[in-house]
Amino acid sequence: MLTIKANGNIIPCIFLEEDLENYRICDERLNIMEKSIIDVWNNSKMFNYVRSIGVCAECEICNLYKNNNCSGGCPVSSKYFTGTFEGKDEFCYIGG
């Protein structure tokens, strides 16, 4: 996922913006007027961090996840409900 804000700033997800700033996950500033989307997607510390977020243990053993039919849910939703990006997504309909 990728979000381009009205001012041209590029962030992984609008719901993740506050965590990126508050927890100083990444101080990188990305703007569509300065960098290409391809460059941001492939080389940005921020996007690489978001891609590195794992999934919970339940997801790792789930057949939907193993067969690429699910990506493990939304890490921001997990953070909101469990306090960690790698928690179980409360909106998962399998064993929810």
mmCIF file of N, CA, C and O in Angstrom:
data_model
loop_
_atom_site.group_PDB
_atom_site.id
_atom_site.type_symbol
_atom_site.label_atom_id
_atom_site.label_comp_id
_atom_site.label_asym_id
_atom_site.label_seq_id
_atom_site.Cartn_x
_atom_site.Cartn_y
_atom_site.Cartn_z
ATOM 1 N N MET A 1 0.839 -1.165 0.000
ATOM 2 C CA MET A 1 0.000 0.000 0.000
ATOM 3 C C MET A 1 0.885 1.228 0.000
ATOM 4 O O MET A 1 1.968 1.230 0.552
ATOM 5 N N LEU A 2 0.388 2.285 -0.605
ATOM 6 C CA LEU A 2 1.121 3.532 -0.699
ATOM 7 C C LEU A 2 0.119 4.671 -0.687
ATOM 8 O O LEU A 2 -0.921 4.581 -1.333
ATOM 9 N N THR A 3 0.417 5.721 0.052
ATOM 10 C CA THR A 3 -0.458 6.887 0.119
ATOM 11 C C THR A 3 0.317 8.122 -0.298
ATOM 12 O O THR A 3 1.427 8.346 0.175
ATOM 13 N N ILE A 4 -0.259 8.906 -1.206
ATOM 14 C CA ILE A 4 0.314 10.203 -1.556
ATOM 15 C C ILE A 4 -0.631 11.263 -1.012
ATOM 16 O O ILE A 4 -1.790 11.339 -1.404
ATOM 17 N N LYS A 5 -0.108 12.063 -0.085
ATOM 18 C CA LYS A 5 -0.923 13.091 0.551
ATOM 19 C C LYS A 5 -1.037 14.316 -0.360
ATOM 20 O O LYS A 5 -0.311 14.441 -1.344
ATOM 21 N N ALA A 6 -1.950 15.223 -0.034
ATOM 22 C CA ALA A 6 -2.196 16.409 -0.850
ATOM 23 C C ALA A 6 -0.936 17.253 -1.054
ATOM 24 O O ALA A 6 -0.767 17.880 -2.096
ATOM 25 N N ASN A 7 -0.028 17.250 -0.079
ATOM 26 C CA ASN A 7 1.204 18.042 -0.199
ATOM 27 C C ASN A 7 2.301 17.302 -0.959
ATOM 28 O O ASN A 7 3.408 17.795 -1.093
ATOM 29 N N GLY A 8 1.993 16.087 -1.433
ATOM 30 C CA GLY A 8 2.951 15.309 -2.203
ATOM 31 C C GLY A 8 3.765 14.328 -1.384
ATOM 32 O O GLY A 8 4.515 13.520 -1.938
ATOM 33 N N ASN A 9 3.637 14.370 -0.065
ATOM 34 C CA ASN A 9 4.376 13.430 0.775
ATOM 35 C C ASN A 9 3.860 12.014 0.554
ATOM 36 O O ASN A 9 2.665 11.788 0.406
ATOM 37 N N ILE A 10 4.799 11.077 0.551
ATOM 38 C CA ILE A 10 4.474 9.666 0.318
ATOM 39 C C ILE A 10 4.687 8.910 1.622
ATOM 40 O O ILE A 10 5.747 9.007 2.247
ATOM 41 N N ILE A 11 3.675 8.164 2.038
ATOM 42 C CA ILE A 11 3.765 7.339 3.238
ATOM 43 C C ILE A 11 3.167 5.963 2.920
ATOM 44 O O ILE A 11 2.374 5.832 1.992
ATOM 45 N N PRO A 12 3.547 4.939 3.685
ATOM 46 C CA PRO A 12 3.024 3.596 3.399
ATOM 47 C C PRO A 12 1.516 3.482 3.574
ATOM 48 O O PRO A 12 0.849 2.835 2.801
ATOM 49 N N CYS A 13 0.980 4.121 4.603
ATOM 50 C CA CYS A 13 -0.445 4.002 4.915
ATOM 51 C C CYS A 13 -0.846 5.211 5.752
ATOM 52 O O CYS A 13 -0.133 5.567 6.687
ATOM 53 N N ILE A 14 -1.953 5.806 5.447
ATOM 54 C CA ILE A 14 -2.392 7.000 6.173
ATOM 55 C C ILE A 14 -2.602 6.690 7.660
ATOM 56 O O ILE A 14 -2.372 7.531 8.512
ATOM 57 N N PHE A 15 -2.987 5.479 7.983
ATOM 58 C CA PHE A 15 -3.224 5.112 9.373
ATOM 59 C C PHE A 15 -1.931 4.835 10.134
ATOM 60 O O PHE A 15 -1.921 4.733 11.353
ATOM 61 N N LEU A 16 -0.835 4.707 9.425
ATOM 62 C CA LEU A 16 0.464 4.443 10.026
ATOM 63 C C LEU A 16 1.260 5.715 10.281
ATOM 64 O O LEU A 16 2.241 5.709 11.006
ATOM 65 N N GLU A 17 0.810 6.812 9.737
ATOM 66 C CA GLU A 17 1.564 8.063 9.792
ATOM 67 C C GLU A 17 1.924 8.482 11.215
ATOM 68 O O GLU A 17 3.066 8.838 11.506
ATOM 69 N N GLU A 18 0.994 8.414 12.133
ATOM 70 C CA GLU A 18 1.243 8.839 13.518
ATOM 71 C C GLU A 18 2.309 7.966 14.180
ATOM 72 O O GLU A 18 3.194 8.461 14.863
ATOM 73 N N ASP A 19 2.257 6.651 13.964
ATOM 74 C CA ASP A 19 3.261 5.758 14.532
ATOM 75 C C ASP A 19 4.643 6.039 13.956
ATOM 76 O O ASP A 19 5.637 5.997 14.663
ATOM 77 N N LEU A 20 4.708 6.320 12.665
ATOM 78 C CA LEU A 20 5.997 6.611 12.046
ATOM 79 C C LEU A 20 6.641 7.832 12.690
ATOM 80 O O LEU A 20 7.844 7.872 12.903
ATOM 81 N N GLU A 21 5.825 8.830 13.023
ATOM 82 C CA GLU A 21 6.345 10.055 13.634
ATOM 83 C C GLU A 21 6.577 9.882 15.136
ATOM 84 O O GLU A 21 7.636 10.214 15.647
ATOM 85 N N ASN A 22 5.610 9.354 15.858
ATOM 86 C CA ASN A 22 5.705 9.250 17.317
ATOM 87 C C ASN A 22 6.802 8.310 17.776
ATOM 88 O O ASN A 22 7.458 8.559 18.782
ATOM 89 N N TYR A 23 6.975 7.197 17.092
ATOM 90 C CA TYR A 23 7.954 6.218 17.514
ATOM 91 C C TYR A 23 9.273 6.357 16.763
ATOM 92 O O TYR A 23 10.147 5.534 16.882
ATOM 93 N N ARG A 24 9.371 7.410 15.977
ATOM 94 C CA ARG A 24 10.586 7.690 15.200
ATOM 95 C C ARG A 24 11.067 6.451 14.451
ATOM 96 O O ARG A 24 12.248 6.135 14.429
ATOM 97 N N ILE A 25 10.099 5.748 13.890
ATOM 98 C CA ILE A 25 10.415 4.566 13.097
ATOM 99 C C ILE A 25 11.292 4.983 11.919
ATOM 100 O O ILE A 25 12.230 4.305 11.566
ATOM 101 N N CYS A 26 10.975 6.119 11.375
ATOM 102 C CA CYS A 26 11.757 6.593 10.242
ATOM 103 C C CYS A 26 11.605 8.096 10.134
ATOM 104 O O CYS A 26 10.492 8.608 10.151
ATOM 105 N N ASP A 27 12.708 8.806 10.054
ATOM 106 C CA ASP A 27 12.642 10.257 9.915
ATOM 107 C C ASP A 27 12.783 10.685 8.454
ATOM 108 O O ASP A 27 12.923 11.852 8.149
ATOM 109 N N GLU A 28 12.710 9.714 7.581
ATOM 110 C CA GLU A 28 12.837 9.964 6.148
ATOM 111 C C GLU A 28 11.624 10.755 5.655
ATOM 112 O O GLU A 28 10.490 10.425 5.955
ATOM 113 N N ARG A 29 11.858 11.796 4.874
ATOM 114 C CA ARG A 29 10.776 12.561 4.269
ATOM 115 C C ARG A 29 10.776 12.270 2.777
ATOM 116 O O ARG A 29 11.775 12.455 2.096
ATOM 117 N N LEU A 30 9.657 11.806 2.287
ATOM 118 C CA LEU A 30 9.538 11.418 0.893
ATOM 119 C C LEU A 30 8.472 12.271 0.232
ATOM 120 O O LEU A 30 7.378 12.422 0.768
ATOM 121 N N ASN A 31 8.758 12.810 -0.939
ATOM 122 C CA ASN A 31 7.795 13.642 -1.638
ATOM 123 C C ASN A 31 7.828 13.294 -3.121
ATOM 124 O O ASN A 31 8.895 13.137 -3.713
ATOM 125 N N ILE A 32 6.648 13.190 -3.704
ATOM 126 C CA ILE A 32 6.492 12.785 -5.098
ATOM 127 C C ILE A 32 7.166 13.780 -6.044
ATOM 128 O O ILE A 32 7.566 13.432 -7.148
ATOM 129 N N MET A 33 7.344 15.024 -5.605
ATOM 130 C CA MET A 33 7.995 16.027 -6.444
ATOM 131 C C MET A 33 9.522 15.854 -6.463
ATOM 132 O O MET A 33 10.200 16.423 -7.300
ATOM 133 N N GLU A 34 10.036 15.059 -5.512
ATOM 134 C CA GLU A 34 11.481 14.892 -5.398
ATOM 135 C C GLU A 34 11.966 13.490 -5.761
ATOM 136 O O GLU A 34 13.123 13.318 -6.143
ATOM 137 N N LYS A 35 11.103 12.494 -5.611
ATOM 138 C CA LYS A 35 11.511 11.107 -5.861
ATOM 139 C C LYS A 35 10.413 10.389 -6.624
ATOM 140 O O LYS A 35 9.233 10.670 -6.467
ATOM 141 N N SER A 36 10.820 9.414 -7.416
ATOM 142 C CA SER A 36 9.827 8.631 -8.152
ATOM 143 C C SER A 36 9.196 7.597 -7.219
ATOM 144 O O SER A 36 9.804 7.175 -6.232
ATOM 145 N N ILE A 37 7.998 7.189 -7.559
ATOM 146 C CA ILE A 37 7.309 6.172 -6.762
ATOM 147 C C ILE A 37 8.114 4.879 -6.771
ATOM 148 O O ILE A 37 8.240 4.210 -5.743
ATOM 149 N N ILE A 38 8.693 4.530 -7.913
ATOM 150 C CA ILE A 38 9.510 3.303 -8.017
ATOM 151 C C ILE A 38 10.687 3.381 -7.054
ATOM 152 O O ILE A 38 10.979 2.412 -6.339
ATOM 153 N N ASP A 39 11.364 4.529 -7.021
ATOM 154 C CA ASP A 39 12.513 4.699 -6.126
ATOM 155 C C ASP A 39 12.074 4.595 -4.667
ATOM 156 O O ASP A 39 12.706 3.913 -3.863
ATOM 157 N N VAL A 40 10.980 5.252 -4.337
ATOM 158 C CA VAL A 40 10.464 5.204 -2.966
ATOM 159 C C VAL A 40 10.099 3.773 -2.598
ATOM 160 O O VAL A 40 10.482 3.274 -1.544
ATOM 161 N N TRP A 41 9.359 3.097 -3.457
ATOM 162 C CA TRP A 41 8.900 1.734 -3.181
ATOM 163 C C TRP A 41 10.070 0.773 -2.981
ATOM 164 O O TRP A 41 10.075 -0.043 -2.074
ATOM 165 N N ASN A 42 11.084 0.893 -3.811
ATOM 166 C CA ASN A 42 12.201 -0.050 -3.779
ATOM 167 C C ASN A 42 13.309 0.304 -2.791
ATOM 168 O O ASN A 42 13.980 -0.593 -2.289
ATOM 169 N N ASN A 43 13.527 1.588 -2.511
ATOM 170 C CA ASN A 43 14.721 2.002 -1.770
ATOM 171 C C ASN A 43 14.481 2.744 -0.470
ATOM 172 O O ASN A 43 15.426 3.035 0.252
ATOM 173 N N SER A 44 13.256 3.047 -0.150
ATOM 174 C CA SER A 44 12.966 3.834 1.044
ATOM 175 C C SER A 44 13.120 3.008 2.324
ATOM 176 O O SER A 44 12.633 1.874 2.417
ATOM 177 N N LYS A 45 13.784 3.578 3.317
ATOM 178 C CA LYS A 45 13.911 2.927 4.630
ATOM 179 C C LYS A 45 12.526 2.679 5.226
ATOM 180 O O LYS A 45 12.275 1.655 5.839
ATOM 181 N N MET A 46 11.629 3.652 5.050
ATOM 182 C CA MET A 46 10.292 3.563 5.620
ATOM 183 C C MET A 46 9.518 2.385 5.030
ATOM 184 O O MET A 46 8.934 1.579 5.753
ATOM 185 N N PHE A 47 9.514 2.262 3.724
ATOM 186 C CA PHE A 47 8.775 1.177 3.085
ATOM 187 C C PHE A 47 9.430 -0.170 3.371
ATOM 188 O O PHE A 47 8.744 -1.175 3.548
ATOM 189 N N ASN A 48 10.755 -0.207 3.428
ATOM 190 C CA ASN A 48 11.436 -1.451 3.784
ATOM 191 C C ASN A 48 11.101 -1.864 5.211
ATOM 192 O O ASN A 48 10.933 -3.054 5.493
ATOM 193 N N TYR A 49 10.989 -0.893 6.116
ATOM 194 C CA TYR A 49 10.598 -1.212 7.495
ATOM 195 C C TYR A 49 9.199 -1.829 7.521
ATOM 196 O O TYR A 49 8.979 -2.873 8.143
ATOM 197 N N VAL A 50 8.262 -1.205 6.839
ATOM 198 C CA VAL A 50 6.883 -1.699 6.849
ATOM 199 C C VAL A 50 6.822 -3.103 6.253
ATOM 200 O O VAL A 50 6.133 -3.973 6.778
ATOM 201 N N ARG A 51 7.580 -3.350 5.187
ATOM 202 C CA ARG A 51 7.599 -4.695 4.599
ATOM 203 C C ARG A 51 8.227 -5.726 5.529
ATOM 204 O O ARG A 51 7.949 -6.914 5.418
ATOM 205 N N SER A 52 9.061 -5.278 6.458
ATOM 206 C CA SER A 52 9.736 -6.220 7.362
ATOM 207 C C SER A 52 8.874 -6.634 8.554
ATOM 208 O O SER A 52 9.231 -7.553 9.283
ATOM 209 N N ILE A 53 7.730 -5.970 8.750
ATOM 210 C CA ILE A 53 6.854 -6.315 9.872
ATOM 211 C C ILE A 53 6.335 -7.741 9.652
ATOM 212 O O ILE A 53 5.804 -8.066 8.597
ATOM 213 N N GLY A 54 6.517 -8.571 10.642
ATOM 214 C CA GLY A 54 6.095 -9.967 10.541
ATOM 215 C C GLY A 54 4.622 -10.139 10.863
ATOM 216 O O GLY A 54 3.879 -9.176 11.028
ATOM 217 N N VAL A 55 4.210 -11.369 10.963
ATOM 218 C CA VAL A 55 2.831 -11.700 11.317
ATOM 219 C C VAL A 55 2.842 -12.508 12.615
ATOM 220 O O VAL A 55 3.874 -13.010 13.046
ATOM 221 N N CYS A 56 1.680 -12.660 13.222
ATOM 222 C CA CYS A 56 1.582 -13.405 14.481
ATOM 223 C C CYS A 56 1.760 -14.903 14.229
ATOM 224 O O CYS A 56 1.655 -15.384 13.096
ATOM 225 N N ALA A 57 2.013 -15.637 15.294
ATOM 226 C CA ALA A 57 2.248 -17.083 15.198
ATOM 227 C C ALA A 57 1.037 -17.807 14.603
ATOM 228 O O ALA A 57 1.190 -18.768 13.845
ATOM 229 N N GLU A 58 -0.171 -17.343 14.933
ATOM 230 C CA GLU A 58 -1.382 -17.978 14.384
ATOM 231 C C GLU A 58 -1.424 -17.854 12.870
ATOM 232 O O GLU A 58 -1.830 -18.781 12.177
ATOM 233 N N CYS A 59 -1.015 -16.696 12.363
ATOM 234 C CA CYS A 59 -1.012 -16.501 10.909
ATOM 235 C C CYS A 59 0.008 -17.412 10.232
ATOM 236 O O CYS A 59 -0.254 -17.951 9.158
ATOM 237 N N GLU A 60 1.163 -17.558 10.842
ATOM 238 C CA GLU A 60 2.224 -18.362 10.233
ATOM 239 C C GLU A 60 1.810 -19.812 9.996
ATOM 240 O O GLU A 60 2.301 -20.443 9.071
ATOM 241 N N ILE A 61 0.895 -20.333 10.808
ATOM 242 C CA ILE A 61 0.461 -21.724 10.625
ATOM 243 C C ILE A 61 -0.867 -21.845 9.877
ATOM 244 O O ILE A 61 -1.326 -22.945 9.613
ATOM 245 N N CYS A 62 -1.448 -20.725 9.519
ATOM 246 C CA CYS A 62 -2.743 -20.717 8.827
ATOM 247 C C CYS A 62 -2.563 -21.076 7.351
ATOM 248 O O CYS A 62 -1.672 -20.569 6.675
ATOM 249 N N ASN A 63 -3.416 -21.957 6.840
ATOM 250 C CA ASN A 63 -3.336 -22.368 5.444
ATOM 251 C C ASN A 63 -3.595 -21.221 4.472
ATOM 252 O O ASN A 63 -3.009 -21.181 3.389
ATOM 253 N N LEU A 64 -4.461 -20.284 4.832
ATOM 254 C CA LEU A 64 -4.703 -19.141 3.947
ATOM 255 C C LEU A 64 -3.427 -18.321 3.773
ATOM 256 O O LEU A 64 -3.084 -17.901 2.674
ATOM 257 N N TYR A 65 -2.702 -18.102 4.865
ATOM 258 C CA TYR A 65 -1.449 -17.350 4.808
ATOM 259 C C TYR A 65 -0.388 -18.131 4.041
ATOM 260 O O TYR A 65 0.291 -17.589 3.170
ATOM 261 N N LYS A 66 -0.268 -19.412 4.344
ATOM 262 C CA LYS A 66 0.737 -20.250 3.679
ATOM 263 C C LYS A 66 0.514 -20.329 2.172
ATOM 264 O O LYS A 66 1.458 -20.428 1.404
ATOM 265 N N ASN A 67 -0.731 -20.296 1.740
ATOM 266 C CA ASN A 67 -1.065 -20.416 0.315
ATOM 267 C C ASN A 67 -1.206 -19.056 -0.373
ATOM 268 O O ASN A 67 -1.753 -18.961 -1.456
ATOM 269 N N ASN A 68 -0.730 -18.004 0.274
ATOM 270 C CA ASN A 68 -0.762 -16.642 -0.274
ATOM 271 C C ASN A 68 -2.171 -16.125 -0.557
ATOM 272 O O ASN A 68 -2.366 -15.305 -1.445
ATOM 273 N N ASN A 69 -3.140 -16.601 0.193
ATOM 274 C CA ASN A 69 -4.508 -16.097 0.060
ATOM 275 C C ASN A 69 -4.806 -15.030 1.110
ATOM 276 O O ASN A 69 -5.901 -14.491 1.161
ATOM 277 N N CYS A 70 -3.847 -14.763 1.956
ATOM 278 C CA CYS A 70 -3.986 -13.752 3.005
ATOM 279 C C CYS A 70 -2.595 -13.202 3.288
ATOM 280 O O CYS A 70 -1.608 -13.933 3.214
ATOM 281 N N SER A 71 -2.509 -11.932 3.616
ATOM 282 C CA SER A 71 -1.199 -11.334 3.896
ATOM 283 C C SER A 71 -0.932 -11.210 5.389
ATOM 284 O O SER A 71 0.041 -10.593 5.797
ATOM 285 N N GLY A 72 -1.815 -11.769 6.198
ATOM 286 C CA GLY A 72 -1.600 -11.714 7.642
ATOM 287 C C GLY A 72 -2.323 -10.564 8.316
ATOM 288 O O GLY A 72 -2.112 -10.289 9.484
ATOM 289 N N GLY A 73 -3.153 -9.878 7.590
ATOM 290 C CA GLY A 73 -3.928 -8.791 8.183
ATOM 291 C C GLY A 73 -3.203 -7.466 8.167
ATOM 292 O O GLY A 73 -2.116 -7.314 7.642
ATOM 293 N N CYS A 74 -3.828 -6.501 8.788
ATOM 294 C CA CYS A 74 -3.319 -5.135 8.810
ATOM 295 C C CYS A 74 -2.472 -4.904 10.058
ATOM 296 O O CYS A 74 -2.970 -5.032 11.174
ATOM 297 N N PRO A 75 -1.185 -4.556 9.892
ATOM 298 C CA PRO A 75 -0.337 -4.341 11.070
ATOM 299 C C PRO A 75 -0.796 -3.165 11.932
ATOM 300 O O PRO A 75 -0.627 -3.182 13.145
ATOM 301 N N VAL A 76 -1.412 -2.158 11.323
ATOM 302 C CA VAL A 76 -1.882 -1.009 12.104
ATOM 303 C C VAL A 76 -3.085 -1.414 12.961
ATOM 304 O O VAL A 76 -3.189 -1.031 14.120
ATOM 305 N N SER A 77 -3.966 -2.237 12.405
ATOM 306 C CA SER A 77 -5.089 -2.755 13.176
ATOM 307 C C SER A 77 -4.572 -3.595 14.343
ATOM 308 O O SER A 77 -5.048 -3.482 15.474
ATOM 309 N N SER A 78 -3.579 -4.429 14.069
ATOM 310 C CA SER A 78 -2.980 -5.245 15.130
ATOM 311 C C SER A 78 -2.406 -4.373 16.230
ATOM 312 O O SER A 78 -2.585 -4.642 17.413
ATOM 313 N N LYS A 79 -1.705 -3.305 15.850
ATOM 314 C CA LYS A 79 -1.091 -2.396 16.839
ATOM 315 C C LYS A 79 -2.166 -1.757 17.706
ATOM 316 O O LYS A 79 -2.019 -1.644 18.914
ATOM 317 N N TYR A 80 -3.257 -1.355 17.091
ATOM 318 C CA TYR A 80 -4.345 -0.699 17.824
ATOM 319 C C TYR A 80 -4.954 -1.643 18.864
ATOM 320 O O TYR A 80 -5.186 -1.256 20.000
ATOM 321 N N PHE A 81 -5.193 -2.887 18.482
ATOM 322 C CA PHE A 81 -5.880 -3.820 19.376
ATOM 323 C C PHE A 81 -4.952 -4.578 20.324
ATOM 324 O O PHE A 81 -5.363 -4.968 21.407
ATOM 325 N N THR A 82 -3.703 -4.830 19.897
ATOM 326 C CA THR A 82 -2.825 -5.673 20.711
ATOM 327 C C THR A 82 -1.603 -4.942 21.257
ATOM 328 O O THR A 82 -0.897 -5.478 22.099
ATOM 329 N N GLY A 83 -1.319 -3.756 20.722
ATOM 330 C CA GLY A 83 -0.154 -3.003 21.179
ATOM 331 C C GLY A 83 1.120 -3.309 20.408
ATOM 332 O O GLY A 83 2.161 -2.727 20.661
ATOM 333 N N THR A 84 1.043 -4.220 19.442
ATOM 334 C CA THR A 84 2.212 -4.558 18.635
ATOM 335 C C THR A 84 1.800 -4.745 17.176
ATOM 336 O O THR A 84 0.706 -5.211 16.895
ATOM 337 N N PHE A 85 2.690 -4.366 16.278
ATOM 338 C CA PHE A 85 2.405 -4.536 14.853
ATOM 339 C C PHE A 85 2.272 -6.001 14.480
ATOM 340 O O PHE A 85 1.629 -6.344 13.499
ATOM 341 N N GLU A 86 2.878 -6.882 15.239
ATOM 342 C CA GLU A 86 2.884 -8.306 14.897
ATOM 343 C C GLU A 86 1.839 -9.101 15.666
ATOM 344 O O GLU A 86 1.897 -10.320 15.729
ATOM 345 N N GLY A 87 0.847 -8.425 16.229
ATOM 346 C CA GLY A 87 -0.235 -9.107 16.926
ATOM 347 C C GLY A 87 -1.277 -9.623 15.947
ATOM 348 O O GLY A 87 -1.222 -9.356 14.756
ATOM 349 N N LYS A 88 -2.244 -10.363 16.468
ATOM 350 C CA LYS A 88 -3.307 -10.912 15.623
ATOM 351 C C LYS A 88 -4.259 -9.798 15.195
ATOM 352 O O LYS A 88 -4.672 -8.969 15.992
ATOM 353 N N ASP A 89 -4.583 -9.776 13.933
ATOM 354 C CA ASP A 89 -5.544 -8.803 13.411
ATOM 355 C C ASP A 89 -6.932 -9.187 13.916
ATOM 356 O O ASP A 89 -7.420 -10.284 13.651
ATOM 357 N N GLU A 90 -7.556 -8.314 14.647
ATOM 358 C CA GLU A 90 -8.871 -8.593 15.243
ATOM 359 C C GLU A 90 -9.963 -8.787 14.196
ATOM 360 O O GLU A 90 -11.021 -9.299 14.503
ATOM 361 N N PHE A 91 -9.710 -8.388 12.971
ATOM 362 C CA PHE A 91 -10.711 -8.532 11.919
ATOM 363 C C PHE A 91 -10.560 -9.840 11.141
ATOM 364 O O PHE A 91 -11.284 -10.083 10.192
ATOM 365 N N CYS A 92 -9.627 -10.679 11.565
ATOM 366 C CA CYS A 92 -9.456 -11.975 10.924
ATOM 367 C C CYS A 92 -10.709 -12.819 11.184
ATOM 368 O O CYS A 92 -11.164 -12.941 12.315
ATOM 369 N N TYR A 93 -11.240 -13.392 10.140
ATOM 370 C CA TYR A 93 -12.469 -14.177 10.298
ATOM 371 C C TYR A 93 -12.175 -15.657 10.577
ATOM 372 O O TYR A 93 -13.078 -16.443 10.789
ATOM 373 N N ILE A 94 -10.909 -16.033 10.583
ATOM 374 C CA ILE A 94 -10.544 -17.417 10.906
ATOM 375 C C ILE A 94 -10.228 -17.487 12.393
ATOM 376 O O ILE A 94 -9.260 -16.889 12.864
ATOM 377 N N GLY A 95 -11.018 -18.156 13.152
ATOM 378 C CA GLY A 95 -10.764 -18.314 14.579
ATOM 379 C C GLY A 95 -10.792 -17.018 15.366
ATOM 380 O O GLY A 95 -10.226 -16.921 16.451
ATOM 381 N N GLY A 96 -11.444 -15.988 14.808
ATOM 382 C CA GLY A 96 -11.477 -14.663 15.408
ATOM 383 C C GLY A 96 -12.133 -14.636 16.718
ATOM 384 O O GLY A 96 -11.927 -13.994 17.642
#
